[in-house]
Amino acid sequence: MPGRIAVSSRVEPEEQHAPTYVVPRERIVSIEHPCIVRNFDDGIKSLGGEPQLKHALEHKVGDSLLNLEKPMEEPQLGLSLRPHDRFAKKLSSVGVQSRNVLMKITVPKRTGRKRKRGSNDPFVLHSETDIPNNGSLNALDLLRSLKDNADDYQVEAIGTVNEIHRFRNLPDFQLGSSDNTTLRDIAKHALNPRYDSIKNLHIHMTPGAAHIGPLTAPPFFIGQAQPYSYAYQQAAGVSITTDATGVIKTTNKQAPPKKVVIAIAADAPSIPSGPPSNLTSMTPFGSFVERCVADLSALLETRPIMTKRVAQNSLPNYSDTVFKEATQWVSYSFSSGPWRDTLIAYGIDPRSDPKYRVYQTLMFQLDRKAMGVHAAPSTSASKWNRSVRHLSDSSKSHEFTGKAVTNNGKTWQIIDIHDPLLARILATSTLPSTCDVHTNGWYHSGTIAKARTIMRDHMEFLFAGLEPPEAEYEAVALLPDAIRDEDVEGMVPDASKGARVARLAAAVRGQARMNNKDSRRRVEMEREWKVLKGEIVEEGEGVEEGVREVGEEAGSGASAGGELEPVLEAEDA
């Protein structure tokens, strides 16, 4: 029974403004060919010919869902963009169900003759180029023709389009076979359905490089049905400009301003005296950065070297973004060494005077598992929480008193260690004559090793909720400040002190040896690098270990050749 397209029955016939059309119940399958088909024979051939079209018509979209136990085959078409090349890769169609109506609209042919709009003059053909091509019309031309011929067109409903085959997948990579002798022989003999032609196909199967000819391509280059889309589009925030020399440049206006963190090597010959000249302020935070810069400058006047945690605890509650931008205007830092990851006021070189040894840092890993806690954990989390590292504790969280320990930081400065025993160890008057810029700074390796070993063990007991063994620490503190690799005398405490004291003493000696070895290795690496760059000439003499003489003159900032390099800001401290 035929279907109908009709207006609602509530509307009276005399009030109907649109005609009614009868839609036949013919089954129509639509194929959306991606090309403009001008030759229907080639168009059908590109779809695999009549056998392939018949296969698609014998099956319906959705048949595989009728019986899930024995699903039927879904209709699928293969489209070749080079139908005359049998080795060309094909596009696979995707069938979808629809309820579209196929309409046949007949409009008068365009003659190309014209006349002045609004006049009754006859239509005149001005030139032969005005004769239109009366082939397939696009949507705009059809609408224009319907408007121009409002009373002279015909509409007919052909049927309902229940299935549409679309080619939306991108084609696989194609391999040109015109210069491949192997593929040419296969196409000439094997694809010809005659025995006398097939038997003439000869392919060299003898192993050996001399007989290897052109290789054929794999069946598929891409192992996925939908290859990556290569239809790129420029980002909305990127502008393209041309400079005075004609070079085209792209600028991302939405990119955040880069933070220039001045981090120099531990043995850099000079230090910067001020912020880099190319530093520009591109902040949307108004006066917040200026206020933070002023507060940081005032703080650095009273304490020229501090960790980021000390600065955060001493300043108002600025956001991390404002704080990071302000630090680049007032301070620099070392990428390694005893003052690593601290904020150092421009023009201050802590390697030049022993008085700056109190600003050296001791860094620890505060993860409970890494620290080897030997008792029940406390109620508070022991892992370092980065998101609240500057806000979850009091303003004194950067100080170590020996009574409690915080978990929102991993670096302490010597000036902030107020534990009586550790403060006494670090207040020693036995100092080296030169600064070890790589590891120990203005202390001997034994002093740093004793402080690190005792403080680490002390924090383990605090995290475990136990009372630290101060008597054992006193025995370890008696070890010498200067420890060389060959030193054994004085490194073995009295056996009556207990096994833990012996283990702590062994840890002190191991830490001192490691510091000495690391310092020598860094000095050797630096010397080898300078030899490769031609800065020094190898003379066969001994190398002085990584030291820096007291009173060495500081440089004048970036222009003094201080080997400055912008680096990513290190996680604090």
Short mmCIF file of N, CA, C and O in Angstrom, two decimals, residues 256 290 520 533:
data_model
loop_
_atom_site.label_atom_id
_atom_site.label_comp_id
_atom_site.label_asym_id
_atom_site.label_seq_id
_atom_site.Cartn_x
_atom_site.Cartn_y
_atom_site.Cartn_z
N PRO A 256 50.85 31.47 28.12
CA PRO A 256 51.24 32.18 29.33
C PRO A 256 52.68 32.67 29.23
O PRO A 256 53.50 32.09 28.52
N GLU A 290 53.98 43.31 41.63
CA GLU A 290 54.79 44.42 42.12
C GLU A 290 54.86 44.39 43.65
O GLU A 290 55.92 44.62 44.23
N ARG A 520 85.04 14.98 43.96
CA ARG A 520 86.13 14.73 43.02
C ARG A 520 85.60 14.41 41.62
O ARG A 520 86.16 14.85 40.62
N LYS A 533 86.24 21.96 25.40
CA LYS A 533 85.87 23.26 24.85
C LYS A 533 87.08 24.13 24.55
O LYS A 533 86.94 25.20 23.95
#
